[in-house]
Short mmCIF file of C-alpha atoms and ligand atoms in Angstrom, two decimals:
data_model
loop_
_atom_site.label_atom_id
_atom_site.label_comp_id
_atom_site.label_asym_id
_atom_site.label_seq_id
_atom_site.Cartn_x
_atom_site.Cartn_y
_atom_site.Cartn_z
CA MET A 27 0.06 -0.38 -0.13
CA LYS A 28 1.21 3.16 -1.03
CA LYS A 29 2.00 5.47 2.01
CA ILE A 30 0.05 9.46 1.34
CA ALA A 31 0.43 12.18 3.43
CA VAL A 32 -2.36 15.52 3.01
CA VAL A 33 -0.74 18.95 3.54
CA GLY A 34 -3.65 20.91 4.45
CA ALA A 35 -5.80 18.18 5.81
CA SER A 36 -8.02 20.79 8.03
CA GLY A 37 -9.16 22.69 5.33
CA TYR A 38 -12.37 21.79 3.14
CA SER A 39 -10.50 19.87 0.33
CA GLY A 40 -8.41 18.17 2.94
CA GLU A 41 -11.17 17.08 4.72
CA GLU A 42 -12.34 15.89 1.19
CA LEU A 43 -9.38 13.63 0.41
CA VAL A 44 -8.88 12.71 4.15
CA GLY A 45 -13.09 10.75 3.30
CA LEU A 46 -12.13 9.35 0.24
CA LEU A 47 -8.51 8.56 0.76
CA LEU A 48 -9.63 6.63 4.24
CA SER A 49 -11.73 4.61 2.43
CA HIS A 50 -9.23 3.99 -0.77
CA PRO A 51 -8.02 0.02 -0.68
CA GLU A 52 -5.01 1.07 -1.96
CA VAL A 53 -3.48 3.41 0.02
CA ASP A 54 -2.53 4.41 3.79
CA LEU A 55 -3.24 7.41 5.06
CA ALA A 56 0.23 8.07 7.01
CA ALA A 57 0.04 12.13 7.71
CA ILE A 58 -1.85 14.80 8.01
CA THR A 59 -1.00 18.36 8.67
CA SER A 60 -2.72 21.69 10.36
CA ARG A 61 -1.27 24.20 12.32
CA GLN A 62 -3.86 24.74 14.03
CA ASN A 63 -5.08 20.94 15.06
CA ALA A 64 -2.00 20.16 15.37
CA GLY A 65 -1.72 17.07 18.66
CA ARG A 66 -5.46 16.57 17.70
CA THR A 67 -6.79 13.85 15.97
CA LEU A 68 -8.73 13.50 13.25
CA ALA A 69 -11.71 11.90 15.26
CA GLN A 70 -11.48 14.77 17.73
CA VAL A 71 -11.19 17.15 14.83
CA PHE A 72 -14.05 15.43 12.42
CA PRO A 73 -16.14 13.24 14.35
CA LYS A 74 -17.92 11.87 11.46
CA PHE A 75 -14.99 9.79 10.83
CA GLY A 76 -14.56 8.77 14.44
CA HIS A 77 -15.81 5.20 13.21
CA GLN A 78 -13.05 4.32 11.37
CA ARG A 79 -10.54 2.71 13.55
CA LYS A 80 -7.67 5.21 11.81
CA ALA A 81 -8.93 7.79 12.79
CA LYS A 82 -8.81 7.53 16.56
CA ASN A 83 -4.68 7.28 16.08
CA LEU A 84 -3.85 9.28 13.19
CA ARG A 85 -2.77 12.86 14.28
CA PHE A 86 -2.10 16.05 12.80
CA THR A 87 0.76 17.37 13.07
CA GLU A 88 2.69 20.90 11.97
CA PRO A 89 3.72 20.73 8.52
CA ARG A 90 7.70 20.34 8.33
CA PRO A 91 8.32 18.92 4.68
CA GLU A 92 11.39 16.68 6.53
CA TRP A 93 8.80 14.53 8.59
CA ILE A 94 6.18 14.36 5.36
CA ALA A 95 9.11 13.23 3.35
CA GLN A 96 9.48 10.58 5.61
CA GLU A 97 5.83 9.42 6.10
CA ALA A 98 4.39 9.58 2.46
CA GLU A 99 5.82 9.09 -1.22
CA ILE A 100 2.40 11.05 -2.41
CA VAL A 101 1.86 14.16 -0.80
CA PHE A 102 -1.63 15.92 -1.51
CA LEU A 103 -1.20 20.22 -1.15
CA ALA A 104 -4.55 21.38 -0.33
CA LEU A 105 -2.99 24.58 0.70
CA PRO A 106 -3.90 27.99 -0.45
CA HIS A 107 -1.55 29.60 -3.56
CA GLY A 108 1.85 30.98 -2.96
CA ILE A 109 2.11 28.44 0.32
CA ALA A 110 1.54 25.68 -1.93
CA SER A 111 4.86 26.15 -3.81
CA GLU A 112 6.92 26.18 -0.59
CA PHE A 113 6.15 22.69 0.17
CA ALA A 114 6.25 21.20 -3.35
CA VAL A 115 10.12 22.22 -3.63
CA PRO A 116 11.44 20.37 -0.77
CA LEU A 117 9.22 18.03 -0.76
CA LEU A 118 10.21 16.83 -4.79
CA ASP A 119 13.65 17.06 -3.60
CA ARG A 120 13.39 14.35 -1.14
CA GLY A 121 11.82 11.94 -3.70
CA CYS A 122 8.21 12.78 -3.36
CA LYS A 123 5.21 12.49 -5.57
CA ILE A 124 2.75 16.04 -5.46
CA ILE A 125 -0.43 16.35 -6.43
CA ASP A 126 -1.42 19.72 -5.64
CA LEU A 127 -5.00 21.69 -5.29
CA SER A 128 -3.58 24.86 -5.26
CA ALA A 129 -3.13 27.57 -8.84
CA ASP A 130 0.73 27.36 -8.09
CA PHE A 131 1.73 25.44 -10.57
CA ARG A 132 -1.24 25.28 -12.91
CA LEU A 133 -0.29 28.48 -15.64
CA ARG A 134 2.61 27.14 -18.04
CA SER A 135 3.92 31.09 -17.61
CA ALA A 136 5.27 33.10 -15.04
CA ALA A 137 4.46 36.35 -16.61
CA ALA A 138 1.19 34.98 -16.61
CA TYR A 139 1.43 33.91 -12.78
CA LEU A 140 2.03 37.22 -12.28
CA GLU A 141 -0.62 38.94 -14.11
CA PHE A 142 -3.07 36.87 -12.46
CA TYR A 143 -1.76 36.40 -8.94
CA GLY A 144 -0.61 39.24 -7.79
CA HIS A 145 3.11 38.45 -7.15
CA GLU A 146 6.20 36.49 -8.89
CA HIS A 147 5.82 32.89 -8.79
CA PRO A 148 8.28 31.35 -6.32
CA ALA A 149 9.38 28.42 -7.81
CA PRO A 150 9.15 28.74 -11.82
CA ASP A 151 11.84 26.31 -13.20
CA LEU A 152 8.85 23.54 -11.97
CA LEU A 153 6.20 25.15 -14.24
CA LEU A 154 7.02 23.34 -17.25
CA LYS A 155 7.79 19.59 -15.35
CA ALA A 156 4.35 20.49 -13.97
CA VAL A 157 1.38 18.33 -15.74
CA TYR A 158 -1.94 19.72 -15.76
CA GLY A 159 -4.36 16.87 -13.58
CA LEU A 160 -6.99 17.21 -15.42
CA PRO A 161 -7.64 13.14 -16.31
CA GLU A 162 -10.31 13.23 -19.60
CA ILE A 163 -7.86 15.58 -21.16
CA TYR A 164 -4.01 14.73 -19.84
CA ARG A 165 -4.12 10.82 -18.57
CA ARG A 166 -1.16 9.95 -19.74
CA GLU A 167 1.02 12.83 -18.97
CA ILE A 168 -0.41 11.99 -15.80
CA GLN A 169 0.87 8.74 -15.47
CA LYS A 170 4.36 9.97 -15.67
CA ALA A 171 4.11 12.67 -13.87
CA SER A 172 5.84 13.62 -10.72
CA LEU A 173 4.68 17.09 -10.01
CA ILE A 174 0.70 16.88 -10.74
CA ALA A 175 -1.48 20.27 -10.66
CA SER A 176 -4.74 19.33 -10.36
CA PRO A 177 -7.20 21.74 -12.22
CA GLY A 178 -9.13 24.94 -10.68
CA CYS A 179 -13.45 24.36 -9.73
CA TYR A 180 -14.22 26.55 -11.98
CA PRO A 181 -11.64 25.60 -15.07
CA THR A 182 -13.16 21.91 -14.74
CA SER A 183 -16.37 23.12 -15.44
CA ILE A 184 -16.03 25.01 -18.32
CA LEU A 185 -12.24 22.98 -19.82
CA LEU A 186 -14.26 19.45 -19.94
CA PRO A 187 -17.44 20.96 -21.80
CA VAL A 188 -15.32 23.48 -23.68
CA ILE A 189 -12.28 21.28 -25.20
CA PRO A 190 -13.28 18.70 -27.80
CA LEU A 191 -16.15 20.99 -29.34
CA LEU A 192 -13.06 23.14 -29.81
CA LYS A 193 -10.54 20.49 -30.90
CA SER A 194 -13.55 19.61 -33.03
CA LEU A 195 -13.89 22.91 -34.97
CA LEU A 196 -17.44 22.71 -33.95
CA ILE A 197 -17.60 26.31 -31.66
CA LYS A 198 -15.64 29.33 -33.09
CA PRO A 199 -12.47 30.16 -30.07
CA THR A 200 -13.63 33.82 -30.11
CA GLY A 201 -17.02 35.04 -28.21
CA ILE A 202 -17.36 32.62 -25.20
CA ILE A 203 -19.29 33.36 -22.66
CA ALA A 204 -18.84 31.26 -19.47
CA ASP A 205 -21.50 32.03 -16.86
CA SER A 206 -20.80 29.98 -13.32
CA LEU A 207 -22.81 29.83 -10.41
CA SER A 208 -20.60 27.96 -7.20
CA GLY A 209 -21.61 27.09 -3.67
CA VAL A 210 -19.85 28.60 -0.67
CA SER A 211 -17.12 26.19 0.33
CA GLY A 212 -15.67 27.17 -3.45
CA ALA A 213 -13.76 30.20 -1.02
CA GLY A 214 -12.22 27.72 1.84
CA ARG A 215 -13.10 27.41 5.68
CA LYS A 216 -11.74 30.30 6.53
CA ALA A 217 -14.03 33.73 8.29
CA GLU A 218 -14.39 36.07 6.00
CA LEU A 219 -16.93 38.95 6.46
CA ASP A 220 -18.03 38.18 2.82
CA TYR A 221 -18.70 34.33 3.67
CA LEU A 222 -20.78 34.37 6.66
CA PHE A 223 -24.41 32.57 6.78
CA VAL A 224 -25.71 35.86 7.42
CA GLU A 225 -23.80 37.48 4.14
CA CYS A 226 -23.91 35.13 1.69
CA ASN A 227 -27.82 33.49 2.24
CA GLU A 228 -30.90 34.48 0.53
CA SER A 229 -27.73 36.56 -1.70
CA ILE A 230 -26.75 35.64 -4.76
CA ARG A 231 -23.87 37.93 -5.94
CA PRO A 232 -21.04 38.12 -9.31
CA TYR A 233 -17.52 38.47 -8.22
CA GLY A 234 -14.26 38.59 -10.03
CA ILE A 235 -15.29 40.50 -12.70
CA PRO A 236 -13.78 41.07 -15.68
CA LYS A 237 -10.93 39.16 -14.29
CA HIS A 238 -11.05 36.37 -12.50
CA ARG A 239 -8.00 34.24 -11.34
CA HIS A 240 -9.09 31.28 -13.01
CA LEU A 241 -8.89 32.63 -16.34
CA SER A 242 -5.47 32.56 -16.36
CA GLU A 243 -5.44 28.57 -16.56
CA ILE A 244 -8.81 28.48 -18.64
CA GLU A 245 -7.72 30.48 -21.51
CA GLN A 246 -4.12 28.46 -21.02
CA GLU A 247 -6.10 25.09 -21.54
CA LEU A 248 -8.60 26.70 -24.02
CA SER A 249 -5.18 28.29 -26.20
CA LEU A 250 -3.66 24.94 -26.28
CA ALA A 251 -6.75 23.55 -27.51
CA VAL A 252 -6.68 24.97 -30.91
CA SER A 253 -2.33 26.18 -30.76
CA ALA A 254 -4.25 30.03 -30.70
CA PRO A 255 -4.72 32.16 -27.89
CA VAL A 256 -8.52 31.96 -26.71
CA THR A 257 -10.61 35.30 -24.46
CA ILE A 258 -13.22 34.61 -22.86
CA GLN A 259 -15.85 36.30 -20.83
CA PHE A 260 -16.41 35.21 -17.44
CA THR A 261 -18.57 35.92 -14.81
CA PRO A 262 -18.30 33.62 -11.06
CA HIS A 263 -21.65 34.15 -8.66
CA LEU A 264 -21.59 32.80 -5.06
CA ILE A 265 -25.05 31.23 -4.40
CA PRO A 266 -26.02 30.25 -1.10
CA VAL A 267 -25.26 26.79 -1.27
CA ASN A 268 -22.88 24.76 -0.03
CA ARG A 269 -21.06 23.45 -2.56
CA GLY A 270 -21.91 22.47 -6.53
CA ILE A 271 -21.16 24.20 -9.92
CA LEU A 272 -23.56 24.95 -12.75
CA THR A 273 -22.13 27.05 -15.32
CA THR A 274 -23.50 27.97 -18.41
CA LEU A 275 -21.80 28.78 -21.93
CA TYR A 276 -22.59 30.13 -24.51
CA LEU A 277 -21.18 29.50 -28.04
CA ALA A 278 -20.84 30.21 -31.17
CA PRO A 279 -21.07 26.68 -34.21
CA GLU A 280 -18.94 27.67 -36.82
CA LYS A 281 -21.50 26.73 -39.00
CA HIS A 282 -25.09 28.30 -39.28
CA PHE A 283 -27.99 26.10 -38.93
CA SER A 284 -31.18 28.11 -40.51
CA ASP A 285 -33.15 25.43 -41.80
CA ALA A 286 -34.32 21.86 -40.08
CA ALA A 287 -31.80 20.10 -41.44
CA MET A 288 -28.54 22.19 -40.88
CA MET A 289 -29.50 22.07 -37.17
CA HIS A 290 -29.92 18.52 -37.61
CA GLU A 291 -27.56 17.85 -39.40
CA LEU A 292 -24.93 20.22 -36.49
CA ALA A 293 -26.88 18.23 -33.53
CA GLU A 294 -25.38 14.91 -34.62
CA GLN A 295 -22.16 15.93 -34.88
CA ILE A 296 -21.92 17.75 -31.74
CA SER A 297 -23.85 14.47 -30.30
CA ASN A 298 -20.91 12.88 -32.01
CA CYS A 299 -18.03 15.09 -31.15
CA TYR A 300 -18.89 14.23 -27.31
CA GLN A 301 -19.51 10.44 -27.02
CA ALA A 302 -16.01 10.29 -29.06
CA ALA A 303 -14.61 12.49 -25.97
CA TYR A 304 -16.58 11.06 -23.12
CA GLY A 305 -18.68 8.39 -24.07
CA ASN A 306 -16.37 5.68 -22.25
CA GLU A 307 -15.21 8.06 -19.30
CA PRO A 308 -16.39 6.95 -15.46
CA PHE A 309 -16.92 10.19 -14.21
CA VAL A 310 -18.27 12.35 -17.29
CA ARG A 311 -22.10 11.87 -17.21
CA LEU A 312 -23.50 13.39 -20.95
CA LEU A 313 -27.29 14.18 -20.78
CA ASP A 314 -29.83 12.62 -23.24
CA GLU A 315 -31.89 16.03 -24.88
CA LYS A 316 -34.17 15.55 -22.00
CA SER A 317 -32.16 16.31 -19.10
CA LEU A 318 -30.31 18.95 -17.58
CA PRO A 319 -27.31 19.46 -15.20
CA ASP A 320 -28.79 20.19 -11.63
CA THR A 321 -26.10 20.04 -9.05
CA LYS A 322 -28.10 17.76 -6.27
CA ASN A 323 -27.34 15.05 -8.99
CA VAL A 324 -23.39 15.46 -8.76
CA VAL A 325 -22.84 16.57 -5.02
CA GLY A 326 -21.28 13.93 -3.26
CA THR A 327 -19.95 12.49 -6.11
CA ASN A 328 -17.01 12.81 -8.78
CA MET A 329 -19.45 12.87 -11.43
CA ILE A 330 -19.62 15.75 -14.14
CA GLU A 331 -22.95 16.14 -15.79
CA ILE A 332 -23.01 17.96 -19.45
CA ALA A 333 -26.27 19.14 -21.43
CA TRP A 334 -26.70 20.89 -25.09
CA ARG A 335 -29.11 22.48 -27.09
CA LEU A 336 -29.13 24.97 -29.96
CA ASP A 337 -30.71 27.40 -30.50
CA PRO A 338 -32.24 28.36 -33.54
CA ARG A 339 -33.28 31.67 -32.88
CA THR A 340 -30.04 32.95 -31.34
CA GLY A 341 -27.69 30.83 -33.36
CA ARG A 342 -26.08 29.70 -30.54
CA LEU A 343 -24.79 26.32 -29.22
CA VAL A 344 -25.81 26.41 -25.10
CA VAL A 345 -23.67 23.68 -23.10
CA MET A 346 -24.43 23.21 -19.15
CA SER A 347 -22.54 21.79 -16.63
CA ALA A 348 -22.51 20.52 -12.86
CA GLU A 349 -20.04 19.52 -10.64
CA ASP A 350 -19.16 19.40 -7.00
CA ASN A 351 -16.67 22.08 -6.83
CA LEU A 352 -15.16 19.71 -3.98
CA LEU A 353 -15.21 16.46 -5.75
CA LYS A 354 -14.96 16.86 -9.43
CA GLY A 355 -13.32 20.37 -8.80
CA ALA A 356 -11.02 19.60 -6.48
CA SER A 357 -10.03 16.53 -4.28
CA GLY A 358 -11.69 13.90 -6.52
CA GLN A 359 -9.98 15.04 -9.62
CA ALA A 360 -6.67 15.00 -7.59
CA VAL A 361 -7.57 11.07 -6.89
CA GLN A 362 -8.34 10.31 -10.27
CA SER A 363 -4.71 11.72 -10.72
CA MET A 364 -3.11 9.51 -8.30
CA ASN A 365 -5.28 6.24 -9.43
CA ILE A 366 -3.68 7.07 -12.95
CA LEU A 367 0.06 8.26 -11.67
CA CYS A 368 0.00 4.54 -9.42
CA GLY A 369 -2.12 2.61 -12.09
CA TYR A 370 -4.99 1.21 -9.90
CA PRO A 371 -8.17 1.57 -11.09
CA GLU A 372 -9.09 5.21 -12.40
CA THR A 373 -12.80 4.69 -10.06
CA ALA A 374 -10.85 3.46 -7.10
CA GLY A 375 -12.24 5.07 -3.59
CA LEU A 376 -14.32 7.40 -6.29
CA GLN A 377 -17.29 4.93 -6.49
N1 NAP B 10 -12.66 24.89 -2.07
C1 NAP B 10 -12.63 24.33 -3.09
O1 NAP B 10 -13.90 24.36 -4.02
C2 NAP B 10 -11.32 24.57 -3.90
C3 NAP B 10 -11.70 23.60 -5.19
C4 NAP B 10 -10.70 23.53 -5.75
C5 NAP B 10 -9.47 23.91 -5.47
N2 NAP B 10 -8.84 24.58 -4.13
C6 NAP B 10 -7.93 24.95 -4.00
O2 NAP B 10 -7.07 23.83 -2.65
C7 NAP B 10 -6.56 25.02 -1.91
C8 NAP B 10 -7.24 24.27 -0.80
O3 NAP B 10 -8.52 24.83 -0.92
P1 NAP B 10 -9.14 24.51 1.01
O4 NAP B 10 -11.34 25.14 0.29
O5 NAP B 10 -9.36 23.35 0.78
O6 NAP B 10 -8.76 25.86 1.60
P2 NAP B 10 -9.08 25.91 2.90
O7 NAP B 10 -10.69 24.99 3.38
O8 NAP B 10 -9.11 27.36 3.45
O9 NAP B 10 -7.95 25.36 3.75
C9 NAP B 10 -6.57 25.69 3.68
C10 NAP B 10 -5.57 24.13 4.74
O10 NAP B 10 -4.60 24.61 4.56
C11 NAP B 10 -3.88 25.11 5.90
N3 NAP B 10 -3.24 26.26 5.78
C12 NAP B 10 -3.83 27.48 5.59
N4 NAP B 10 -2.18 28.05 5.65
C13 NAP B 10 -0.71 28.19 5.77
C14 NAP B 10 0.24 27.77 5.76
N5 NAP B 10 0.68 28.98 5.59
N6 NAP B 10 1.22 26.79 5.61
C15 NAP B 10 0.11 25.18 5.72
N7 NAP B 10 -0.58 25.04 6.31
C16 NAP B 10 -1.89 26.30 5.75
C17 NAP B 10 -4.75 24.96 6.76
O11 NAP B 10 -5.01 24.78 8.16
P3 NAP B 10 -4.33 25.66 9.21
O12 NAP B 10 -4.56 27.00 9.07
O13 NAP B 10 -4.93 25.01 10.93
O14 NAP B 10 -2.43 25.56 8.69
C18 NAP B 10 -5.99 24.20 6.01
O15 NAP B 10 -5.72 23.01 6.18
C19 NAP B 10 -6.69 26.23 -2.20
O16 NAP B 10 -5.71 26.18 -3.23
C20 NAP B 10 -7.79 26.38 -3.70
O17 NAP B 10 -7.73 27.40 -4.30
C21 NAP B 10 -9.92 24.57 -3.49
#
């Protein structure tokens, strides 16, 4: 059994990782860190894991790279951006494989990191070494990676629906609009005025307009898909639910579909494109023409749902997706990458 550590195990995505890894058939959760909970057992901090024998013995420790490297071969970093790289560098030096949930290694360009994150990248040499951990797109690269940069939650909900359409030249790479709605756990487990119950409940608000940080990785990956720069309009919204992301994309088909026959032909091409890309994917659910994505169907799972409609009145293709921001948008996807990296069944511990 491979020994695994979770650094930042007391946060929302860390907690999800702990839950998934405790019941994973192939791995041993050997170390968990949290500065605020150091010395306490997993069962004390998260009573919901208390029925598991391991939770009574496994204690949170201070996050010290030298010690973590002695305890584990694979380390998940569930830390704020900017902090994750402080751990990735010494852990990689000591031979650990890293699966980072933060944004620190998602961008290939240090200049883009500076532009979107507002400070110099602390380890720019590692940017080209990192593999973007979107399994449906980079499965082969993940198998050989030593540093996996797990994608952001919004980017996953946008990239999976859009990349196959762009690669098949079915949509224009211009004028893409994405509206996303996210639950409050997307902001992490921290006490901040904007995320207090009374501030969020019974309220829906946009934020991060017009240049949310996630745009950097979304545009990077869409540009790579068509080998040309792609810019999109992205509006995230905070909604009063604990978890879940719903994204609606407004896209311009390359072909006009002004009569029924043209529309039928285009619909068949879109359907074939998605089937070819995701028909055999265990964690992508392509919905039929009667169903639309709903966060209640994916929360608590590693699934993303995708549906689409052609609108003959506007000439647009509308694509919608739903996922759990903490699972397919974070920890579930990171465990999916670990399974690929270790040669386990990709669904191990995730179904
Ligand atoms: N929440 C989501 O939906 C989501 C989705 C995708 C990706 N992500 C990314 O995943 C990462 C973790 O997100 P989260 O929402 O789980 O965050 P979170 O709930 O705020 O948890 C952060 C964790 O990091 C630890 N930590 C914070 N500062 C640290 C420091 N300076 N040194 C060592 N440990 C530190 C915290 O524990 P202590 O303070 O006790 O040490 C805690 O365990 C972020 O980079 C985030 O962008 C989050």
